Structures are given as structure tokens and as C-alpha cells.
Amino acid sequence: MSSWGIDIGGTKIAFRVEGGAPEPYETAVTWSASGDVREDLDVLRAGVATAREAAGAPQRVGIALPAAVDGAGRVTSWPNRPHWTGLDWAGVLAELFPGVPARTADDGDLAALAEADRAGSPDVVYFGVGTGIGGGVVLGGRPVPGPERGSCELGHVIADPAGPPCVCGRRGCLQAVASGPAILRRAGRARGEDTGFDELRRGWLDGQDWATAAVGAGCAALASVAVSTAELLHPELVLIGGGFAAGLPGFTDSVAQHVAALARPGHPLPEVRQAALGGLSSLHGALLLGRQG
């Protein structure tokens, strides 16, 4: 049975097809820079047509989408592509995949699903630390709260009520405290000049005070939210992924140390590990979503 996974991102759409041939088929198409939803849909249609011609028609489809979609299947928000707001996404899917089960979920939730599957654990909290903070919770092998109820917005858990403003309009969201840009801003303030990732990485590896303080504060915030989530849900694992975290050796170990420091007697905390799939996690999660039916 041919299963499709589609990861719709801010710059490209990635496709992976399994089950229709001895080897998985992968392709990708890149968005135009027009800012026109009609042109975006033409790009999506072209990618689907290319995948269908090369790998055959799908029998089930899972789609990772960073946009917020309401219960009626309409896009309510996508900061990276605001021209999608109001799009009848359910209607688009019905056009692209008539008669085929096609399910959509948040890309962070599906990254969590794929990382949990790769780790061999049914109960996982996953943080993706990059330009923002994505992530999700998997319990019993399924994403929580589930595609029909919305996404698990770990990046918008309040980590510091007196913290910096978040793009969402609140203050102190985990994303505003521990994302890559947040850590770089903190490093720049401590260093007294703008700081890029390469400079931060060198400072971190060299043990420079300004770098260790900036990264450490982000890791402490991640640990705080991880432990708070663990008190509620008791996952087996906390997994740390995302390009920013992966680019700083020892980042996950630092989060683990902060988690251990928050332990309380008689209440063991989950193991903290580095995620395994990197930038492919949402795509693989989309495949798993399609298979779950």
C-alpha cells in the first residue's frame, strides 16, 4: 500500500512515498517568492503531480503543516506565509487527493511522533530548538492532543512571566527565552556586540562566560518546561532536536543537567536525549500519521 508523507515548510515542500516500489521515492519543490496563495497552490499541485507520476497514486496521505487550521479545515494563521490565512485547506486536500484519506497535523507534533518512533518509546516529549521552538508530546504512540484538536504548542508555554516579549504577543514564552534567536540576543547583550551563530559556537566550545551564560539560560528554560510537562504526563524520554541545538555540541547534555537539578525525592524524571532524525523528522512523522489512519 502506497503511503505519502508531505512536509510543507516555509521555503519548500518535501515528499516521501513508501510502499509503492522497492525503494522510497523522495522529491521536493520550492515556493516562489510571489506571496500569492494561488501561485503557492500551483507549486503544491505541481509537486503532487510529479510524485504521482513517479511513484503512483497514494492510498493514504499524511501532511505536516506549520499553519494553524480550525475544525472546519480553514487556515487561521501562518506567520511565514500570511497570505494563506483564510484558505480552505480541507477543500484543497479534497481537490488534490479525491477519495483518499489525507490527514494534516502540526509539523512539530509530527516531528515528535517520528522521533518517538525512532527512539522506540511510546511516551515522549520533543523540543525542536531552531529559529523558533517547535515540538510535541506523544503518549501511547500518538500525538497529543491529536490533529483534530489542535497542536501541542510547547514553544508558547510560559517559561518566564517577566521575560522578553514573544512574537505571539505574550511575554516569556519558551520560544522568546530559549530559541536560537533568543539565545543569540542574550549572548550579544552579554558580549556587548551583535553575535552570530558561528561566534556563539566558538565561544561555547571555548567556555567563554558570555556564551555559556547565554546558552545555559536557554537550556535552563527548556529544562523547566520539560520538567513541568513531565510532572503532568510522565513521559519516558525528553528529546532535544532542531538545527540550533544540534549545532552546539553538549547542548542536550546541558539541558539534561538542568533537568537533573530539578528532581525531587521519590519522583524520577525522564531521560534526556538528543533527537535522531534532524531535518527529516516532520516528513517521517507525516508518513506515520498517514499510516495511523
mmCIF file with all atom_site columns, C-alpha atoms in Angstrom, residues 34-43 45 83:
data_model
loop_
_atom_site.group_PDB
_atom_site.id
_atom_site.type_symbol
_atom_site.label_atom_id
_atom_site.label_alt_id
_atom_site.label_comp_id
_atom_site.label_asym_id
_atom_site.label_entity_id
_atom_site.label_seq_id
_atom_site.pdbx_PDB_ins_code
_atom_site.Cartn_x
_atom_site.Cartn_y
_atom_site.Cartn_z
_atom_site.occupancy
_atom_site.B_iso_or_equiv
_atom_site.pdbx_formal_charge
_atom_site.auth_seq_id
_atom_site.auth_comp_id
_atom_site.auth_asym_id
_atom_site.auth_atom_id
_atom_site.pdbx_PDB_model_num
ATOM 1  C CA . SER A 1 34 ? 5.344  35.913 -5.017 1.00 0.00 ? 34 SER A CA 1
ATOM 2  C CA . GLY A 1 35 ? 3.361  35.974 -1.782 1.00 0.00 ? 35 GLY A CA 1
ATOM 3  C CA . ASP A 1 36 ? 0.288  34.845 -3.731 1.00 0.00 ? 36 ASP A CA 1
ATOM 4  C CA . VAL A 1 37 ? -1.642 31.870 -2.370 1.00 0.00 ? 37 VAL A CA 1
ATOM 5  C CA . ARG A 1 38 ? -2.784 30.917 -5.881 1.00 0.00 ? 38 ARG A CA 1
ATOM 6  C CA . GLU A 1 39 ? 0.814  30.583 -7.039 1.00 0.00 ? 39 GLU A CA 1
ATOM 7  C CA . ASP A 1 40 ? 1.645  28.613 -3.892 1.00 0.00 ? 40 ASP A CA 1
ATOM 8  C CA . LEU A 1 41 ? -1.169 26.181 -4.667 1.00 0.00 ? 41 LEU A CA 1
ATOM 9  C CA . ASP A 1 42 ? 0.125  25.812 -8.222 1.00 0.00 ? 42 ASP A CA 1
ATOM 10 C CA . VAL A 1 43 ? 3.526  24.840 -6.800 1.00 0.00 ? 43 VAL A CA 1
ATOM 11 C CA . ARG A 1 45 ? -0.208 20.854 -7.336 1.00 0.00 ? 45 ARG A CA 1
ATOM 12 C CA . HIS A 1 83 ? -1.378 35.078 2.583  1.00 0.00 ? 83 HIS A CA 1
#
